[in-house]
PDB file of C-alpha atoms in Angstrom:
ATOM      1  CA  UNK R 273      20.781  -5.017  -6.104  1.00  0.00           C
ATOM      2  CA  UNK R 274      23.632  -2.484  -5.306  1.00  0.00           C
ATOM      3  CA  UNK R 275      24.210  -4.332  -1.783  1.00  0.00           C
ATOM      4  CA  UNK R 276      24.556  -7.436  -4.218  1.00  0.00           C
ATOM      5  CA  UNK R 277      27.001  -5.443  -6.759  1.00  0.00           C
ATOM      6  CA  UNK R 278      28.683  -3.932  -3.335  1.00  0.00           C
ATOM      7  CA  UNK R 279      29.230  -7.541  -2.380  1.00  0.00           C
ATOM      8  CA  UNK R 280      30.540  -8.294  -6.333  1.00  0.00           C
ATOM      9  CA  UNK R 281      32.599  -5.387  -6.376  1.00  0.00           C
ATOM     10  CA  UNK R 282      34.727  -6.072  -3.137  1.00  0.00           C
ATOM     11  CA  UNK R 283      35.397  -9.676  -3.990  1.00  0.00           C
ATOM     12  CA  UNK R 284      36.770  -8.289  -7.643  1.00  0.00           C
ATOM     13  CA  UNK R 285      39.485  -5.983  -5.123  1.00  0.00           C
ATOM     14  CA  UNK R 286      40.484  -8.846  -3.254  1.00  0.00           C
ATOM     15  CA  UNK R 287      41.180 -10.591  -6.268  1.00  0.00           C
ATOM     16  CA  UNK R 288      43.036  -7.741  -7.568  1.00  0.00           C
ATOM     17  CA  UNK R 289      44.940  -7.434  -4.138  1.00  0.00           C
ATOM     18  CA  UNK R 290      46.042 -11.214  -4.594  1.00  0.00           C
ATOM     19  CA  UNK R 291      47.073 -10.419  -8.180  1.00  0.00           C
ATOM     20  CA  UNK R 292      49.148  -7.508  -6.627  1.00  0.00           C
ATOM     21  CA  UNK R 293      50.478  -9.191  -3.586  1.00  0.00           C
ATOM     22  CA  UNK R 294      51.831 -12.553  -5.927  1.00  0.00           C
ATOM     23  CA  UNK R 295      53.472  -9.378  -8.021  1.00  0.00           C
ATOM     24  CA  UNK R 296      55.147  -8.311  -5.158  1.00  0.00           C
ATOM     25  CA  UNK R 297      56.293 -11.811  -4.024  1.00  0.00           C
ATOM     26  CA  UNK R 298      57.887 -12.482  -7.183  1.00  0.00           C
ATOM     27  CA  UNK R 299      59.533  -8.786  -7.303  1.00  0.00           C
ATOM     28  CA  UNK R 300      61.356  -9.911  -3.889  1.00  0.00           C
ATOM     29  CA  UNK R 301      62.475 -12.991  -4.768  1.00  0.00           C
ATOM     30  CA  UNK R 302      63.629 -11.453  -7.892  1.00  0.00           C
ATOM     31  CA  UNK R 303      65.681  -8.924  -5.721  1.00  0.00           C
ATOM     32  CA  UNK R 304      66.502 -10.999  -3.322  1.00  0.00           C
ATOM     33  CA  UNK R 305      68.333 -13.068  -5.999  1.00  0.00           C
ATOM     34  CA  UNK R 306      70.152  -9.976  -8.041  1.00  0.00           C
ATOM     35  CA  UNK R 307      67.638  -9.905 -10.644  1.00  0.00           C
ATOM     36  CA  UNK R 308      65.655  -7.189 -10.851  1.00  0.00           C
ATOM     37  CA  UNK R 309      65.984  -3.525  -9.166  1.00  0.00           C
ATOM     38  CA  UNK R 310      64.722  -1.726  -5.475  1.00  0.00           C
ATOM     39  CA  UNK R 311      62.188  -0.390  -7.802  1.00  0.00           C
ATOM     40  CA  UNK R 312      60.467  -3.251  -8.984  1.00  0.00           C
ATOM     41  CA  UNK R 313      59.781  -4.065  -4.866  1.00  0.00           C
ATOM     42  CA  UNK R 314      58.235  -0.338  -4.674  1.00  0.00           C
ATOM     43  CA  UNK R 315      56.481  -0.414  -7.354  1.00  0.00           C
ATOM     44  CA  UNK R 316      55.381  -3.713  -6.519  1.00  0.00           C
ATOM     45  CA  UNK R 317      54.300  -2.644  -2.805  1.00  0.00           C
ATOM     46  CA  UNK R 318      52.591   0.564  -3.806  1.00  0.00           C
ATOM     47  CA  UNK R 319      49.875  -1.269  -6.552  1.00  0.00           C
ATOM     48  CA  UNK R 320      49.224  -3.444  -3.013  1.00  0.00           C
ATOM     49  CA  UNK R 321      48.227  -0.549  -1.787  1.00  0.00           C
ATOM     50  CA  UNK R 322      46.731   1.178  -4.098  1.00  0.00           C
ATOM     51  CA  UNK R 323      44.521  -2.106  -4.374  1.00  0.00           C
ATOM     52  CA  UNK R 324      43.614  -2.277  -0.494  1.00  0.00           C
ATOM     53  CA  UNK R 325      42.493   1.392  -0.943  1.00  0.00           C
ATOM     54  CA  UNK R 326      40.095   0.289  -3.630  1.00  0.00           C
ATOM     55  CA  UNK R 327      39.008  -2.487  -1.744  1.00  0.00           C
ATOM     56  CA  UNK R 328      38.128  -0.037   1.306  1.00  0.00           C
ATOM     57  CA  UNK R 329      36.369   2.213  -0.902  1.00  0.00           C
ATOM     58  CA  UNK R 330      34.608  -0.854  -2.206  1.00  0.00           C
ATOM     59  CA  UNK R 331      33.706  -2.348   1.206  1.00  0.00           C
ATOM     60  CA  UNK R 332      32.068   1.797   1.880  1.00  0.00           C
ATOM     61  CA  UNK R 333      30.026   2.014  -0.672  1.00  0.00           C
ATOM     62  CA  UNK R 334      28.933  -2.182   0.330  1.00  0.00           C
ATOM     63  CA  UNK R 335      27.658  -0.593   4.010  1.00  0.00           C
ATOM     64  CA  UNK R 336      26.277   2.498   2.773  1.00  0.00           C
ATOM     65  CA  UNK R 337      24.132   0.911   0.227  1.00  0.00           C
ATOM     66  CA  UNK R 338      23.179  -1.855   2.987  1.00  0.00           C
ATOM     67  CA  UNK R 339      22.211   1.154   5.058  1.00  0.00           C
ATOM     68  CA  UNK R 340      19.777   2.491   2.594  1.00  0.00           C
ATOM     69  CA  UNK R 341      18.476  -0.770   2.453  1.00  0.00           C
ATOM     70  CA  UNK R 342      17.673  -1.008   6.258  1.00  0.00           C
ATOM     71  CA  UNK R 343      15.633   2.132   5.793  1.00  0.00           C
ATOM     72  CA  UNK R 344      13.853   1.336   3.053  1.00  0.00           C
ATOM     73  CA  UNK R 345      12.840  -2.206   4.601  1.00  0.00           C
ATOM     74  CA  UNK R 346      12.729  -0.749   8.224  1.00  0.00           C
ATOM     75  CA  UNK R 347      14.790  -3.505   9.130  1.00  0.00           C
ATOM     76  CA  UNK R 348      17.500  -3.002  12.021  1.00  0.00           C
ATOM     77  CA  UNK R 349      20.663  -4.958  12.083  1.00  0.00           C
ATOM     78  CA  UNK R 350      23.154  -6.855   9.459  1.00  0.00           C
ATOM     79  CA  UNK R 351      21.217  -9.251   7.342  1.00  0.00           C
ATOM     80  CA  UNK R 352      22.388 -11.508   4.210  1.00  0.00           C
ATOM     81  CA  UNK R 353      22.274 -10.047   1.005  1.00  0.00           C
ATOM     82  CA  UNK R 354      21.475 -12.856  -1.704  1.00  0.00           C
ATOM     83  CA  UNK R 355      22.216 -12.326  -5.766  1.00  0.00           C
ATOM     84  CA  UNK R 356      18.910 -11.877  -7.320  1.00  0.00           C
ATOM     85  CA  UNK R 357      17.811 -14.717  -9.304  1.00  0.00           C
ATOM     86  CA  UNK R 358      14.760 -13.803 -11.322  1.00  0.00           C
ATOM     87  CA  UNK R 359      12.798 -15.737 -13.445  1.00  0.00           C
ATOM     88  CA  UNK R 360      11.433 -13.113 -16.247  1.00  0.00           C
ATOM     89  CA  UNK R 361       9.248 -14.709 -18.678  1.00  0.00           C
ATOM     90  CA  UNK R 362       9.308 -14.725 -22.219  1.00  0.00           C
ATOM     91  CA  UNK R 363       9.575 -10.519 -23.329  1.00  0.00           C
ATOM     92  CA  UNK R 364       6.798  -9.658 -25.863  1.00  0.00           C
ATOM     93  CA  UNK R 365       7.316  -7.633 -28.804  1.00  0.00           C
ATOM     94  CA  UNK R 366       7.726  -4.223 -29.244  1.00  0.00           C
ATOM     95  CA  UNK R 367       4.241  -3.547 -30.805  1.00  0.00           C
ATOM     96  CA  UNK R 368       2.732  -5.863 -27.142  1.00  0.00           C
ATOM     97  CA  UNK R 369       4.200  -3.853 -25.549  1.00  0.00           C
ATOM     98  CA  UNK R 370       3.399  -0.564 -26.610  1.00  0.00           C
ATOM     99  CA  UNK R 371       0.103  -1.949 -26.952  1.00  0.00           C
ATOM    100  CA  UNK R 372       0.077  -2.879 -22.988  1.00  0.00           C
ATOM    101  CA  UNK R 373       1.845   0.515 -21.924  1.00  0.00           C
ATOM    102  CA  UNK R 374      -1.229   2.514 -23.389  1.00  0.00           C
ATOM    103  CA  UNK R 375      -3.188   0.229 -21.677  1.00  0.00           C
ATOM    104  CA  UNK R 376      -1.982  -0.325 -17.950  1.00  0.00           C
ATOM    105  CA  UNK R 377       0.234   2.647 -17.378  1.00  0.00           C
ATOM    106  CA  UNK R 378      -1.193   5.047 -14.304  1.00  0.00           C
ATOM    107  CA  UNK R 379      -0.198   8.049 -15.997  1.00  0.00           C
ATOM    108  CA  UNK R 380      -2.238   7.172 -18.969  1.00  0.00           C
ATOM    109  CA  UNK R 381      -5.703   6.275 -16.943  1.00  0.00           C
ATOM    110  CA  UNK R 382      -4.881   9.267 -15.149  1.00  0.00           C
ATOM    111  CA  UNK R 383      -4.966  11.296 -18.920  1.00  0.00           C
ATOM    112  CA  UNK R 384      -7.947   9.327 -19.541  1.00  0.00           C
ATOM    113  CA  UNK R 385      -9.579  10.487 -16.664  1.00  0.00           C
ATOM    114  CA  UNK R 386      -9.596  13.642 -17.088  1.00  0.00           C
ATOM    115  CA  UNK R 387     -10.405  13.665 -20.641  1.00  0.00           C
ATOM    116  CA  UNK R 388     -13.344  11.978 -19.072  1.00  0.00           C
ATOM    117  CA  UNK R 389     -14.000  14.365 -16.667  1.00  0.00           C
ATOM    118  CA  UNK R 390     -13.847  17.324 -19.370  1.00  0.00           C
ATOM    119  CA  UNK R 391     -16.741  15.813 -21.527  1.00  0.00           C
ATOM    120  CA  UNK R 392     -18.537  15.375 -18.977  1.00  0.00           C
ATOM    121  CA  UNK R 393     -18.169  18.769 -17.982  1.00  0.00           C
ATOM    122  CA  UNK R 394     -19.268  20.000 -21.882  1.00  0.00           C
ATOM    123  CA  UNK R 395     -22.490  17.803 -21.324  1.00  0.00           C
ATOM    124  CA  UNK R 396     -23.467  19.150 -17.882  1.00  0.00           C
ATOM    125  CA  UNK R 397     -22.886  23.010 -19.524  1.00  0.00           C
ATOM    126  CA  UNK R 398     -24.841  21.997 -22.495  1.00  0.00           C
ATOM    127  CA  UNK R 399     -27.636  20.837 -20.192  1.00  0.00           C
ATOM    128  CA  UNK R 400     -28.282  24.249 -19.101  1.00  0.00           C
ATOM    129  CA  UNK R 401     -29.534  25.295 -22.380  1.00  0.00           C
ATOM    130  CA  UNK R 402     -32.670  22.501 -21.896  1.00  0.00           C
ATOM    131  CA  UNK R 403     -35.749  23.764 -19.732  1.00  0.00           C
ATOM    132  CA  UNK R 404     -36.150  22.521 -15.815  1.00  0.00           C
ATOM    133  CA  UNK R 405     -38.981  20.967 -14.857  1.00  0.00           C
ATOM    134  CA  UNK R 406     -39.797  20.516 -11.205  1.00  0.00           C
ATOM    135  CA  UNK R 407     -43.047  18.583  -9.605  1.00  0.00           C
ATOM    136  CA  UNK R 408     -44.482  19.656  -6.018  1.00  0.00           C
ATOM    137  CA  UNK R 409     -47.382  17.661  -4.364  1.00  0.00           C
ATOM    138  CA  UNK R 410     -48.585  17.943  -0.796  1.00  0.00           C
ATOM    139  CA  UNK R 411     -51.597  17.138   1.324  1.00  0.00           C
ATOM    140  CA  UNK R 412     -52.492  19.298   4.094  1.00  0.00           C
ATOM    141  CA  UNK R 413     -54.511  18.291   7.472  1.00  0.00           C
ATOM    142  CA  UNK R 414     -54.914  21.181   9.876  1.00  0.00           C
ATOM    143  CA  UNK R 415     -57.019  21.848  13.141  1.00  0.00           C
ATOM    144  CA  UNK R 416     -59.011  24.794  11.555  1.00  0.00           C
ATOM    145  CA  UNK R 417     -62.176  23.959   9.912  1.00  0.00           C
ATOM    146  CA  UNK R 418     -61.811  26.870   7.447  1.00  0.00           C
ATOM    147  CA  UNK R 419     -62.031  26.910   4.591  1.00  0.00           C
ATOM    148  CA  UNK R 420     -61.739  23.065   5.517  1.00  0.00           C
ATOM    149  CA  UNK R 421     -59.627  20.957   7.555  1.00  0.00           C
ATOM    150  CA  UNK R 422     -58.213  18.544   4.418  1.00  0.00           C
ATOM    151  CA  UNK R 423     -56.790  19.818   0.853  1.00  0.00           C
ATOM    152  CA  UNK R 424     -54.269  18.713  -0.776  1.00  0.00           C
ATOM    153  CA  UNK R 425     -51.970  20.342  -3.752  1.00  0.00           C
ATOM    154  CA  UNK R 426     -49.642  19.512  -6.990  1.00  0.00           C
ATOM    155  CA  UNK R 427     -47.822  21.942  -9.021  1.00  0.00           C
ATOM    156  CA  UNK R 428     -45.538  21.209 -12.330  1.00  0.00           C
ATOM    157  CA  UNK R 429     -43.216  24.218 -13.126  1.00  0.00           C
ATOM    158  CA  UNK R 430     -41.214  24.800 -16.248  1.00  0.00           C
ATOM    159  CA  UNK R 431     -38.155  26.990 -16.270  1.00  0.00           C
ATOM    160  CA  UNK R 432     -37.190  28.057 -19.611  1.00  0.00           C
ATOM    161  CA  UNK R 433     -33.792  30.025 -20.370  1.00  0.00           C
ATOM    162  CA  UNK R 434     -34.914  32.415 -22.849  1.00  0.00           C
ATOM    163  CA  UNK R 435     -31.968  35.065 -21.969  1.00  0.00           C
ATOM    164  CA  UNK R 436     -28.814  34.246 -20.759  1.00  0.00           C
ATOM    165  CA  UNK R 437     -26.734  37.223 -21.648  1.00  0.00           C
ATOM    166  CA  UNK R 438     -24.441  34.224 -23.707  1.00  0.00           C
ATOM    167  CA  UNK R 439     -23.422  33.011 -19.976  1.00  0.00           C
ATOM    168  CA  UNK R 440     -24.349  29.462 -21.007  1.00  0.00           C
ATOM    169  CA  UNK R 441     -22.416  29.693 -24.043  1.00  0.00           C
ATOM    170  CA  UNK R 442     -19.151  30.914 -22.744  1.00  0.00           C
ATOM    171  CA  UNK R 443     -18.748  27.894 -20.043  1.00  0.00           C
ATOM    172  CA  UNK R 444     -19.851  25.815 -23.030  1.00  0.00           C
ATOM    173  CA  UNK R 445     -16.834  27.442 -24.907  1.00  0.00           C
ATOM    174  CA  UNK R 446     -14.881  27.196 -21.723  1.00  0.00           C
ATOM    175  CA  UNK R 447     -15.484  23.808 -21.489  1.00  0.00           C
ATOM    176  CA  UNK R 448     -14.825  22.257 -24.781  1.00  0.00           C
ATOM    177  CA  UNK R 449     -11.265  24.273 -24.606  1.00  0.00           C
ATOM    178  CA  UNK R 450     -10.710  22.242 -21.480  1.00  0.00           C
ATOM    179  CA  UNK R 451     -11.820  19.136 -23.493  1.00  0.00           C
ATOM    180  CA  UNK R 452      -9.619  19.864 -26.207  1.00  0.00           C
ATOM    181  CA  UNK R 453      -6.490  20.557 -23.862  1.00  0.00           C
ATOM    182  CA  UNK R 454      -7.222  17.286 -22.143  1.00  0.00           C
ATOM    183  CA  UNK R 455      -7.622  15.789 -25.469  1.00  0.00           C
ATOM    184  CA  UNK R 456      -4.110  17.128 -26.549  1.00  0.00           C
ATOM    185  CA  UNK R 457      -2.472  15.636 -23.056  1.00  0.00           C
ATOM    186  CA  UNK R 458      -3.519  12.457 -23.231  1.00  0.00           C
ATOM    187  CA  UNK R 459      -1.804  12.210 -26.548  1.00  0.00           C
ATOM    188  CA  UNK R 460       1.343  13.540 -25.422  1.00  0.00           C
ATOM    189  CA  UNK R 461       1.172  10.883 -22.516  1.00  0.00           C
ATOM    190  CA  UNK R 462       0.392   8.219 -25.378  1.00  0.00           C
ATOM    191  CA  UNK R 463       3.619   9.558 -27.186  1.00  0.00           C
ATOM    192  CA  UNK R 464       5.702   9.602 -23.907  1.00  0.00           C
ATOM    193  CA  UNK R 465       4.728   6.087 -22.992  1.00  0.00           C
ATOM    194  CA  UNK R 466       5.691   4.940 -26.454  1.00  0.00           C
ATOM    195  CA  UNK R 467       9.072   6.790 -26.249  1.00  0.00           C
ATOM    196  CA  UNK R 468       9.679   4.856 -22.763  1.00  0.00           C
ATOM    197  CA  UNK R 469       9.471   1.623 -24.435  1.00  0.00           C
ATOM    198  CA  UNK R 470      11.533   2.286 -27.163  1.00  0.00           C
ATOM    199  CA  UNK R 471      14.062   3.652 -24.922  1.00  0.00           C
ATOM    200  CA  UNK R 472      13.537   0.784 -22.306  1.00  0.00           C
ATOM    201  CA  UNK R 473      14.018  -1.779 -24.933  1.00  0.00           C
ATOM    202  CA  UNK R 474      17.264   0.301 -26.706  1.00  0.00           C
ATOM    203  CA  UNK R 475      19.008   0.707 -23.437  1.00  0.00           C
ATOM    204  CA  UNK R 476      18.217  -3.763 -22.680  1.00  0.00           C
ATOM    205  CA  UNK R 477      19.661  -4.192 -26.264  1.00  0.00           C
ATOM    206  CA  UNK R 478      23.054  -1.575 -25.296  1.00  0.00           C
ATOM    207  CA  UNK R 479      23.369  -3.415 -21.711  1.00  0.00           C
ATOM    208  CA  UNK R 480      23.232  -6.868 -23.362  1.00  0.00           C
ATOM    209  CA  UNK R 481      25.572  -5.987 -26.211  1.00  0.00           C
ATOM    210  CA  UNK R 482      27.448  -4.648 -23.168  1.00  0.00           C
ATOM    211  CA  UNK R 483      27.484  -7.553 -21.158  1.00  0.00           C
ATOM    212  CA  UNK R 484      28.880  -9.465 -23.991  1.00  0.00           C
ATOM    213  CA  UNK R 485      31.518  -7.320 -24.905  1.00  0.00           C
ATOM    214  CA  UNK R 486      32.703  -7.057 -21.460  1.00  0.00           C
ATOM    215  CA  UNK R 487      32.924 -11.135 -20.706  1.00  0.00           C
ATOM    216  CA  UNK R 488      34.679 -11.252 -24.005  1.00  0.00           C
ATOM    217  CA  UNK R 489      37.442  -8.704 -22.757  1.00  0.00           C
ATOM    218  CA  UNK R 490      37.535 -10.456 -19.576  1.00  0.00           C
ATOM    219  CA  UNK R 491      38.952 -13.849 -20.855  1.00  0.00           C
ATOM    220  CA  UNK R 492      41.093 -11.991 -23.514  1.00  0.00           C
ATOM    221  CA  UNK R 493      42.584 -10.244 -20.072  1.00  0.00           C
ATOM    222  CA  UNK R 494      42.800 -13.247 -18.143  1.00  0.00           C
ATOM    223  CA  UNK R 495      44.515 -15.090 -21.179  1.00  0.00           C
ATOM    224  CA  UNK R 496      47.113 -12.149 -21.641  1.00  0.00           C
ATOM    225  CA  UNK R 497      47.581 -11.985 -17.401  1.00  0.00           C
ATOM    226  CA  UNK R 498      48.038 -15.482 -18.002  1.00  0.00           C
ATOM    227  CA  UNK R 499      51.160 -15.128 -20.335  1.00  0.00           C
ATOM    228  CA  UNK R 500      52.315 -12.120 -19.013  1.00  0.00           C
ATOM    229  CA  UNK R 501      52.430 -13.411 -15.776  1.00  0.00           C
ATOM    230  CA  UNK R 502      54.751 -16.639 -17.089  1.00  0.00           C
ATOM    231  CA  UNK R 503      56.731 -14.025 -19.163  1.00  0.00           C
ATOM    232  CA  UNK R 504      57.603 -12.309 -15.997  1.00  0.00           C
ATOM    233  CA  UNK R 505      58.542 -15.382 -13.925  1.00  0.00           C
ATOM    234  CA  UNK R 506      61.036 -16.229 -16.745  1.00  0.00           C
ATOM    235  CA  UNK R 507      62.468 -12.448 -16.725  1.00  0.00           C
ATOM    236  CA  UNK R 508      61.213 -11.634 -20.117  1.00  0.00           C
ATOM    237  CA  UNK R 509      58.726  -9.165 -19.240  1.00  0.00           C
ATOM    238  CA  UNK R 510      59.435  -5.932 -17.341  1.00  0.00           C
ATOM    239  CA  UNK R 511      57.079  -5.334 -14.099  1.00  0.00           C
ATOM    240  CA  UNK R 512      55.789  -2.606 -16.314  1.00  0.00           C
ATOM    241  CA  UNK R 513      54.044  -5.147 -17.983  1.00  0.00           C
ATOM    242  CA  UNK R 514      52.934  -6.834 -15.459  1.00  0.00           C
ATOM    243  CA  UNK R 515      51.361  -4.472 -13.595  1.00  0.00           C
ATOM    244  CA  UNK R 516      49.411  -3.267 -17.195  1.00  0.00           C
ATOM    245  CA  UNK R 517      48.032  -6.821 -17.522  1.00  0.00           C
ATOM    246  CA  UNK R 518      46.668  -6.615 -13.523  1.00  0.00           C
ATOM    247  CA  UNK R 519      45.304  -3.378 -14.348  1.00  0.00           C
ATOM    248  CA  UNK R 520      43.187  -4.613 -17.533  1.00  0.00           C
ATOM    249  CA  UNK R 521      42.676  -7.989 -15.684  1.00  0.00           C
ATOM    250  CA  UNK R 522      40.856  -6.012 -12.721  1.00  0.00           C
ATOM    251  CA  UNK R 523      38.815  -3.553 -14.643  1.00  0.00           C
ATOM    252  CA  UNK R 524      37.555  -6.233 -17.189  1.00  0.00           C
ATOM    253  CA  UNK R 525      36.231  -7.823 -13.796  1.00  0.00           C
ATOM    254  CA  UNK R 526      34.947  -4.148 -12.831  1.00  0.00           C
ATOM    255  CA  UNK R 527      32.958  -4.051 -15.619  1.00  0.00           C
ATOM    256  CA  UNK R 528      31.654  -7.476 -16.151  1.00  0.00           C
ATOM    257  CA  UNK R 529      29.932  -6.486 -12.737  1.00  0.00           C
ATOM    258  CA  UNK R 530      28.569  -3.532 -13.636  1.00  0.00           C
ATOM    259  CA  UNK R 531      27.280  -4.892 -16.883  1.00  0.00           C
ATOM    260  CA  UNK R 532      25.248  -8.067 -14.943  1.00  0.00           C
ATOM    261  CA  UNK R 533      23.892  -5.395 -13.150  1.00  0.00           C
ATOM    262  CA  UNK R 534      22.495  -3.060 -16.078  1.00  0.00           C
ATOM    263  CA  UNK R 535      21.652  -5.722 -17.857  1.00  0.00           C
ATOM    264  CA  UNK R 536      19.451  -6.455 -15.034  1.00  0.00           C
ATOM    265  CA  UNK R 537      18.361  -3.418 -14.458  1.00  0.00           C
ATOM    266  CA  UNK R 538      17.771  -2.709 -18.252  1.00  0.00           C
ATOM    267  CA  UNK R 539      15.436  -5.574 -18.416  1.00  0.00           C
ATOM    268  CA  UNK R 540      13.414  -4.844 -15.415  1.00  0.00           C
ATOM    269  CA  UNK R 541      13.109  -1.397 -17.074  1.00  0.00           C
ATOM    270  CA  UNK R 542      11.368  -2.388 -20.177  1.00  0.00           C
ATOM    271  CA  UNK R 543       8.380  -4.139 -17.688  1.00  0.00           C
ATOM    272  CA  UNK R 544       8.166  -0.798 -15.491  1.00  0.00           C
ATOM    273  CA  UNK R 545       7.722   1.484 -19.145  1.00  0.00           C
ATOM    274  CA  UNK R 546       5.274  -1.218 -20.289  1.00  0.00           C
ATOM    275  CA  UNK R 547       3.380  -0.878 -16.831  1.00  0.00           C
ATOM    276  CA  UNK R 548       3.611  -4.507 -15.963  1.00  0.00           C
ATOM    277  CA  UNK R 549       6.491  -5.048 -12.970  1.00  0.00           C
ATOM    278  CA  UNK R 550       4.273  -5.943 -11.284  1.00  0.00           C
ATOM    279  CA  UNK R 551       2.570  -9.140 -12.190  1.00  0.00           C
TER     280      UNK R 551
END
């Protein structure tokens, strides 16, 4: 996704180049004709500039990200780079999906494990409080005659802790305060969980709202660029205000990109916190 937003980013600096570049067109045939000052041209020629150095600092962060892609697939060479196009079903409700984080998220089975593990640990040390019982049985056949050749045996034993010196009883102790501290962890994973939801689904909700905002403030800038851009042509705007409107123009571009791609992002988050990215 940040190959595909590298890819996003560098077409929004050539179109802010172009936007520059018609700028400085105009400012020379402005000068050419006695119209406008040496300063309009140099102003003019430096936004180019500064433009081409976005757009190179655009392209590096492109080939760098495409890099870290190559390691992460173990791929070697340049390969195409699609826009993601995902299909997301229908997103459940808050209470589904708080309901499905407690159920599917690793961390919590993990919590449940060993709250698992720790009463099974209080029944094993309770256990040692009950008596042992053992059974032996053999039958013997030996070359000797005496007393005779052939017997055979069975003993039943009972071992009965009487005294203990409270041993038993402080690994009992031990082991419910294990139980209770496993207890009290798997609730704070439950509340964690929860909290990753809520903030999941707060932070799809602020990226939407986002998104919105920033297409709206892109075709407000392209309407004023629009009329600035005439008013300019006709001499009734100064390059001062031309060059505002291509600055407002290109970062209402800037961040109509990054806002497609946290709103993406944001919505993929709220399946990861509810433990379901997967399916």
């Amino acid at each position: 996704i940040q190959v595909v937003g590298g890819d996003a980013l560098v077409r929004v600096e050539e179109q802010t180049i172009a936007l520059a570049r018609d700028r400085l067109r105009d400012a020379r045939n402005f000068f050419e004709a006695g119209e406008t000052t040496r300063v309009d041209v140099l102003r003019a020629e430096s936004a180019v500039k500064a433009a081409q150095r976005r757009s190179a600092l655009a392209r590096r962060d492109r080939d760098a990200a495409l890099g870290q892609l190559r390691i992460d697939l173990n791929l070697d060479g340049d390969f195409e780079v699609g826009e993601p196009s995902l299909a997301l079903p229908a997103r459940p409700d808050e209470a589904l999906l708080l309901q499905q984080a407690a159920d599917t998220r690793a961390d919590v089975h993990q919590a449940k494990s060993a709250l698992r593990i720790a009463e099974l640990e209080v029944s094993k040390q309770k256990g040692a409080y009950l008596p042992t019982v053992t059974a032996d049985a053999g039958y013997v056949w030996q070359k000797t005659a005496f007393p005779t050749d052939r017997y055979g045996y069975a003993a039943l034993r009972f071992v009965v802790p009487i005294w203990q010196s409270g041993e038993i009883g402080s690994r009992v102790t031990l082991a419910r305060e294990r139980e209770r501290q496993a207890q009290l962890a798997l609730e704070e994973q439950l509340r964690i969980v929860q909290e990753d939801v809520r903030r999941a689904l707060l932070d799809l909700q602020t990226a939407t709202t986002s998104l919105a905002l920033s297409e709206d403030q892109l075709r407000a800038a392209e309407a004023e660029y629009a009329q600035v851009a005439d008013l300019y042509r006709s001499q009734e705007a100064t390059s001062l205000d031309i060059q505002s409107s291509e600055t407002n123009l290109s970062e209402a571009r800037r961040a109509v990109v990054v806002s497609r791609l946290s709103r993406l992002f944001s919505e993929l988050g709220v399946y990861f916190a509810a433990g379901d990215l997967k399916s």
